[in-house]
Every structure is written in C-alpha cells, then in structure tokens.
CSV table of C-alpha atoms and ligand atoms in Angstrom, one decimal:
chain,number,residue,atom,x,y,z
N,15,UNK,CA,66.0,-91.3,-31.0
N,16,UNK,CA,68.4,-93.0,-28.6
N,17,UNK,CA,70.1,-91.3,-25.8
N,18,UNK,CA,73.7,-91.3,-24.8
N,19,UNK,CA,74.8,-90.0,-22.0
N,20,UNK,CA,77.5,-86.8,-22.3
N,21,UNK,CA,79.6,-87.5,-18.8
N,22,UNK,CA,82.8,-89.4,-17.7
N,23,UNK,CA,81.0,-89.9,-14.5
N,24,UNK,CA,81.1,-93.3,-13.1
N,25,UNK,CA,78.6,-92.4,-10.2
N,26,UNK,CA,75.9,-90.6,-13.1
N,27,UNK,CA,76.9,-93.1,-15.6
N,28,UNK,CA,76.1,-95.9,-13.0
N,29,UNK,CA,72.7,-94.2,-11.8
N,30,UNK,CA,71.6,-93.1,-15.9
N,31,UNK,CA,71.8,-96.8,-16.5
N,32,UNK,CA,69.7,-97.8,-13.7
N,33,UNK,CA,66.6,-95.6,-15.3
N,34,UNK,CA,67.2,-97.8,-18.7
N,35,UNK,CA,67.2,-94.8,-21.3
N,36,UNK,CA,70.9,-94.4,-22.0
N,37,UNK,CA,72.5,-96.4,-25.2
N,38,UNK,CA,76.0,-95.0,-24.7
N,39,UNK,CA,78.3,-92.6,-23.4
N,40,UNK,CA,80.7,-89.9,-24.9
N,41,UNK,CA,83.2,-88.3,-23.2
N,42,UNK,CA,85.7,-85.6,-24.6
N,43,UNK,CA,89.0,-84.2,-22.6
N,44,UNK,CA,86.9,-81.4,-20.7
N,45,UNK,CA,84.7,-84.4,-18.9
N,46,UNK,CA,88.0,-87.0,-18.0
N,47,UNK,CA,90.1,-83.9,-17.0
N,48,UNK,CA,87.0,-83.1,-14.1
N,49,UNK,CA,87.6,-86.8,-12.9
N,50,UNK,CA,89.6,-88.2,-10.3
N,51,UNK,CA,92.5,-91.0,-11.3
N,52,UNK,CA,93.9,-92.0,-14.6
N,53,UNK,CA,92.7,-92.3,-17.8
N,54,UNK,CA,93.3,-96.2,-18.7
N,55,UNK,CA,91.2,-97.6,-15.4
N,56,UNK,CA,88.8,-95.1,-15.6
N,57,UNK,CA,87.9,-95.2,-19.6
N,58,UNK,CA,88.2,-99.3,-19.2
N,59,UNK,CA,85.5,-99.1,-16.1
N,60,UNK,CA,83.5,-96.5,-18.3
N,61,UNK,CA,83.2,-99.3,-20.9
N,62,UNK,CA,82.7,-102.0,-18.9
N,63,UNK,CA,79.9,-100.6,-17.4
N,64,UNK,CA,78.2,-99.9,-20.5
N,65,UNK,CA,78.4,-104.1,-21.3
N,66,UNK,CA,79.2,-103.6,-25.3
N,67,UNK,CA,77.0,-100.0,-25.5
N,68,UNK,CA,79.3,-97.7,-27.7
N,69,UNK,CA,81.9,-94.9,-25.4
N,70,UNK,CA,83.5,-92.4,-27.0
N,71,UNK,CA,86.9,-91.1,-26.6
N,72,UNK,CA,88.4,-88.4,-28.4
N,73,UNK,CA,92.1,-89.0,-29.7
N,74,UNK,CA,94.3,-85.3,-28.6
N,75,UNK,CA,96.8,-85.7,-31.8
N,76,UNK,CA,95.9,-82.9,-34.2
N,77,UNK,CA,97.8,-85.2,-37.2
N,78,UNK,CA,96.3,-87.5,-39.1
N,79,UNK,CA,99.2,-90.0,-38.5
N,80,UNK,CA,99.2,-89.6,-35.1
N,81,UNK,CA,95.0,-89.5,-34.7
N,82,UNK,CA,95.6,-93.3,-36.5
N,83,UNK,CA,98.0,-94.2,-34.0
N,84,UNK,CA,95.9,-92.7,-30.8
N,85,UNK,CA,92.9,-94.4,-32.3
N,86,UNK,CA,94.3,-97.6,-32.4
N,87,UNK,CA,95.4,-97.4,-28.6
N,88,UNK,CA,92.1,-96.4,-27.8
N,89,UNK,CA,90.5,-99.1,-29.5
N,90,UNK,CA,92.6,-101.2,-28.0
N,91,UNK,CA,91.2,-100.9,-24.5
N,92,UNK,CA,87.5,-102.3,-24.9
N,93,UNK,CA,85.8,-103.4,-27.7
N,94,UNK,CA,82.6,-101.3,-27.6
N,95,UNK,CA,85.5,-97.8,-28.0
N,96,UNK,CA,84.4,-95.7,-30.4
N,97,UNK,CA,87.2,-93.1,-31.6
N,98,UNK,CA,86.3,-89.1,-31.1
N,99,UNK,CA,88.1,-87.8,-34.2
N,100,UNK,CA,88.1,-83.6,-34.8
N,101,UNK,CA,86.7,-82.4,-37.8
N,102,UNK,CA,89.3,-81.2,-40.4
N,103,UNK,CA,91.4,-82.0,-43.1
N,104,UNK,CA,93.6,-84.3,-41.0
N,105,UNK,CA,90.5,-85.6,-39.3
N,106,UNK,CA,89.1,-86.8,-42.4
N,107,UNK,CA,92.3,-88.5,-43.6
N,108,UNK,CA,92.5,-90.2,-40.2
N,109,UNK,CA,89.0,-91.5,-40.5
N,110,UNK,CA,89.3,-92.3,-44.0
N,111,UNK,CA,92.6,-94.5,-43.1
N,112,UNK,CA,90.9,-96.0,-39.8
N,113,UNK,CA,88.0,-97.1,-41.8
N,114,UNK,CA,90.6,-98.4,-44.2
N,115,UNK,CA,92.4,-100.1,-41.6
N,116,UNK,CA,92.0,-103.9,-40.8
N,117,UNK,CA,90.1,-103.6,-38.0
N,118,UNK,CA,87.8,-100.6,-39.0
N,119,UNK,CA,88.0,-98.2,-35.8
N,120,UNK,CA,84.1,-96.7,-35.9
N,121,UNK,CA,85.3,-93.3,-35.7
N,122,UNK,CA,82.9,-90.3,-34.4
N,123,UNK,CA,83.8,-86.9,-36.2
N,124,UNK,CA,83.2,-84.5,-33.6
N,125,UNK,CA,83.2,-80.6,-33.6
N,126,UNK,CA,80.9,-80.6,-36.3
N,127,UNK,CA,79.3,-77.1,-37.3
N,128,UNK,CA,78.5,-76.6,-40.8
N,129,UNK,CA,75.9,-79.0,-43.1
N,130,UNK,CA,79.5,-79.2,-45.2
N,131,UNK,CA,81.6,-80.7,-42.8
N,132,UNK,CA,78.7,-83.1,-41.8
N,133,UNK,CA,78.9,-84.3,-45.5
N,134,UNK,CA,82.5,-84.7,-45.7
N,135,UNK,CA,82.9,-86.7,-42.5
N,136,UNK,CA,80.0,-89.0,-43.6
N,137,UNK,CA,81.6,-89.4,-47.1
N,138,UNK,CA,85.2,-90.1,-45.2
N,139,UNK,CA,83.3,-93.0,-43.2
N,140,UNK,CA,82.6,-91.7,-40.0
N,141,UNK,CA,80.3,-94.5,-37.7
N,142,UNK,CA,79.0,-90.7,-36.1
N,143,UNK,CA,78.9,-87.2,-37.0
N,144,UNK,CA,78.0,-85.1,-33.7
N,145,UNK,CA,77.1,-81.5,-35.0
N,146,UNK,CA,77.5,-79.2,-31.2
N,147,UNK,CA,74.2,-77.3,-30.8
N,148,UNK,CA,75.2,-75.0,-27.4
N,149,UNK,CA,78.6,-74.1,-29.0
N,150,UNK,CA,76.6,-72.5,-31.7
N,151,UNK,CA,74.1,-71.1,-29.5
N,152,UNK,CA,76.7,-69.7,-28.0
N,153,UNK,CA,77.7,-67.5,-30.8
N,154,UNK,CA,74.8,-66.3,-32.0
N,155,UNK,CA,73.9,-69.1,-33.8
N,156,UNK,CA,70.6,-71.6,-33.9
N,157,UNK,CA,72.7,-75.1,-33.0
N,158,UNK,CA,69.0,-76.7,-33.4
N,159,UNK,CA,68.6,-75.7,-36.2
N,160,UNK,CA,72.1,-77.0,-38.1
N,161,UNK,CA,70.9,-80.5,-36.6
N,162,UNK,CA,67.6,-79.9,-38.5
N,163,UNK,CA,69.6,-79.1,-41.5
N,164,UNK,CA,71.9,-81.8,-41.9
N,165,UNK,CA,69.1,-84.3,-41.1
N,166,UNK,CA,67.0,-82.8,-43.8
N,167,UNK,CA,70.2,-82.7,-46.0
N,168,UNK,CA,71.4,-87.0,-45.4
N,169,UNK,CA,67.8,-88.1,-45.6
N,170,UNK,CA,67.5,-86.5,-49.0
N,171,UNK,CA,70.9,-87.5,-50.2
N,172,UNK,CA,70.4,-91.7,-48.6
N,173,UNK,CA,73.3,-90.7,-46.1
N,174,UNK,CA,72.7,-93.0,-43.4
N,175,UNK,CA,75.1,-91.9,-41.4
N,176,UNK,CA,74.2,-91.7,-38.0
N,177,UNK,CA,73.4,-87.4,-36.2
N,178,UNK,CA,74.7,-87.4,-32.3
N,179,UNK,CA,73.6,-84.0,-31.6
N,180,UNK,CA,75.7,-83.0,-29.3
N,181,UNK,CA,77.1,-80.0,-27.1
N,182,UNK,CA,73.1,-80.3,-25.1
N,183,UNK,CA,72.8,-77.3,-22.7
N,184,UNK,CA,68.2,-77.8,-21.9
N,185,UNK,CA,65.7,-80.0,-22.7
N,186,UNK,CA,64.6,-77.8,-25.4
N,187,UNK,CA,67.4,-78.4,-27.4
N,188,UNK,CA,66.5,-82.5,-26.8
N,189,UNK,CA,62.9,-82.0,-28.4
N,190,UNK,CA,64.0,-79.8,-31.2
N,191,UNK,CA,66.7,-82.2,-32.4
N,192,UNK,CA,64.3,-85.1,-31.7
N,193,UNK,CA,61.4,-83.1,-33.7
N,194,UNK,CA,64.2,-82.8,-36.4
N,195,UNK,CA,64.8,-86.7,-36.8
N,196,UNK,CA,68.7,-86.7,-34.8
N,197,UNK,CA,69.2,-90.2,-34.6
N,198,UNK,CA,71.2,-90.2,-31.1
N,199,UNK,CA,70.9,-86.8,-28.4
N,200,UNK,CA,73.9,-87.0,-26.3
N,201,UNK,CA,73.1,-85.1,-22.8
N,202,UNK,CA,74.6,-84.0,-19.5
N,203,UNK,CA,73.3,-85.8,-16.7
N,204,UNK,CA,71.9,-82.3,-15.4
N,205,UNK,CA,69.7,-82.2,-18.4
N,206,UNK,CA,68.6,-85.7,-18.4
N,207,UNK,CA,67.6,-85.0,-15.0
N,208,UNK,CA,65.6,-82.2,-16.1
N,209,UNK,CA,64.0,-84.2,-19.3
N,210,UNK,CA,62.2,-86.3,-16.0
N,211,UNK,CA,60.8,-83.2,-14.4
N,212,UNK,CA,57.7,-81.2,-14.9
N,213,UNK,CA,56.6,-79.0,-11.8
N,214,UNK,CA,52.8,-80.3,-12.2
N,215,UNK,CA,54.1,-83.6,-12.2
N,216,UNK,CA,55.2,-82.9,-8.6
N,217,UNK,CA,52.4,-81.2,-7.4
N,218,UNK,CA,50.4,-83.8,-9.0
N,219,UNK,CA,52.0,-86.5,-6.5
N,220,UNK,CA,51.4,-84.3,-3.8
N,221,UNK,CA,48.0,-83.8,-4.6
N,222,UNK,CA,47.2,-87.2,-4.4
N,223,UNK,CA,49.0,-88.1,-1.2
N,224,UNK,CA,46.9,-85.5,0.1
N,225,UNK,CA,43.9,-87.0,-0.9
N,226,UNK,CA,44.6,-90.2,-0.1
N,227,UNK,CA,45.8,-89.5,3.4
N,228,UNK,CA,42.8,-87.0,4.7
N,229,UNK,CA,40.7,-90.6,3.6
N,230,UNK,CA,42.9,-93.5,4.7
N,231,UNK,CA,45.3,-91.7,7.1
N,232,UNK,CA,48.7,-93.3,7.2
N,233,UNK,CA,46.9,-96.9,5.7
N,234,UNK,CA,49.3,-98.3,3.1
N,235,UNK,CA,48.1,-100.3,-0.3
B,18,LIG,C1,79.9,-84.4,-27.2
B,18,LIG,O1,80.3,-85.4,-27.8
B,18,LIG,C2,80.7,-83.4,-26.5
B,18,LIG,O2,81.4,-84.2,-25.5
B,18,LIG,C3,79.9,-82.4,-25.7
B,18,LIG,O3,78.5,-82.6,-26.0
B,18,LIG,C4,80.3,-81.0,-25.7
B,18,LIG,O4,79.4,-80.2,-25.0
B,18,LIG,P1,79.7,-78.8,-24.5
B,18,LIG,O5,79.7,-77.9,-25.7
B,18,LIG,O6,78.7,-78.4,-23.5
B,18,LIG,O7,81.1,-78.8,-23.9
C-alpha cells in the first residue's frame, strides 16, 4: 500500500518527503483554506515538490460543465495534477467527459461512501476513488469497513481501479485499510507521525543509552 500524504503543508509536505514513504499528496478546500497565500503559487510549489508524484486538487463547481472547465485549469498548472471530482450525478458526467477529453484529466472521485458510488465512479473512469473512513466513523458508521467492502467487491468484479482511503483520523484506521488490500492510505501528517511511534520503542532507546553509558561513559562509536 502506498502512502500519500493528506496536507497542503509545504513545511510537512517538505519534511514527509525527507523520511521517503509518501507517493503523493491530496489536498481538498479545508487544507488550502488553513494556508497562508494564494492558491496558484502555492498548488504549483505543492507539485513541484512532489517532482511528477500525483497532487490532488479538488474542482469547487457543483456542474458538470463547470467541474470540466475547473478541471482543465487545474490540470493546467503542473503535469503530475490530479483532479478532485465530488461524487454525484454531475461528478460522474464530468469524469466521464474528462476522461473523454483529449488530454484525459486523471480525475479522483472523492466523497465516496457507499460500495455503489465506488462502482459507478470506477465505471465513469475515475484514475481514484477515495471512500472517507472518519466521516463515516463519525456517524455511527464503520469507515474501515466500507474500504474492506469495496476492495472485496473490485477484486471480485477485475475493477482495477485504484482505493485512496481517505478521511484518516489514527493509525488504526491505516492498518485496517491496509489489512483490507486499499491500494493508497492518504494521511494527516499528525497520523503519519504517530504510524513512527511506539512507546517501547522509546524506552527501548533509552534503555540502551543507559547501558551503554554506565560502561563507556560519554565514549562515542
Ligand atoms: C482526502 O482526500 C480528504 O482530503 C481528506 O482525507 C478528508 O479528511 P477529513 O474527513 O479528516 O476532513
């Protein structure tokens, strides 16, 4: 399973890359508005830093004429963009005519949470689908278990389509969606953060210093 990372961050963007586990970056309209500056330099720097690694960009049109025409400006501004599209009717159009198009915007259909819409993006020609696992969580719902679900569901039907599970609140939800075959996890910087740590991974370090020091003092190897 690769990892993408789920910020607009240049600073955790910038420091995510410099442990080698992220393969891209999403962004949505929540993450740019907590930035500082514009949104041209600031998506264009996102996606030059990620050197031809896919960034996501969600259009805000809620037509499908206009999601074409944001798409196409958004594409416009790097060539690793991939297009955010919302699920829906008009969503679906929209990727169906993007993937139509000339240049074949990859779109990724996001706000997915139902098996059903996961099938119809797919079918539309989504380059993604990103089911959100905390938004279900967050009604009542097991988001986990969705991602389970629809992987289950495309490896039985050859839909090759590639899962971003997305909407990542803990690590748990990384090694259930991983258990369940997601191809891609895409996670806050906070939670890949906490993926690194284990409390007797610390105190195992400690341990050791200990050891070493009440032995060889303040020698270095
Ligand atoms: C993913 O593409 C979305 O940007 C993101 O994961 C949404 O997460 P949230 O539900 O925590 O806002």
């Amino acid at each position: 399973m690769q990892l993408f990372l789920d910020s607009a961050n240049v600073d955790e963007i910038k420091e995510s890359l410099t442990w080698g586990v992220i393969s891209g970056v999403t962004t949505n309209p929540t993450l740019l508005s907590r930035e500082e500056g514009s949104f041209e330099p600031l998506v264009r720097k996102i996606c030059s830093i990620m050197a031809g690694d896919p960034v996501s960009l969600e259009v805000l049109a809620t037509t499908a004429e206009a999601m074409v025409g944001e798409a196409e400006r958004l594409a416009a501004l790097a060539p690793n963009v991939v297009v955010k599209i919302p699920m829906g009717v008009e969503g679906l159009k929209a990727v169906h005519c993007l993937r139509c198009r000339e240049h074949k915007v990859p779109c990724n259909v996001t706000l997915v949470f139902s098996v059903n819409q996961a099938i119809l993006a797919a079918r539309a020609g989504a380059a993604y689908i990103s089911p959100f696992v905390g938004r279900l969580d967050d009604i009542g719902w097991d988001g986990a278990a969705l991602v389970e679900e629809i992987t289950t569901v495309f490896r039985r039907q050859q839909i090759d389509t590639p899962i971003i599970a997305a909407s990542i609140r803990h690590p748990q939800h990384v090694q259930r969606i991983a258990a369940a075959g997601a191809h891609i996890a895409t996670v806050p910087f906070s939670v890949l953060k906490q993926m690194a740590a284990h409390p007797l991974t610390s105190r195992g370090i400690e341990l050791f210093l200990a050891d070493w020091a009440r032995s060889h003092g303040e020698e270095r190897l």
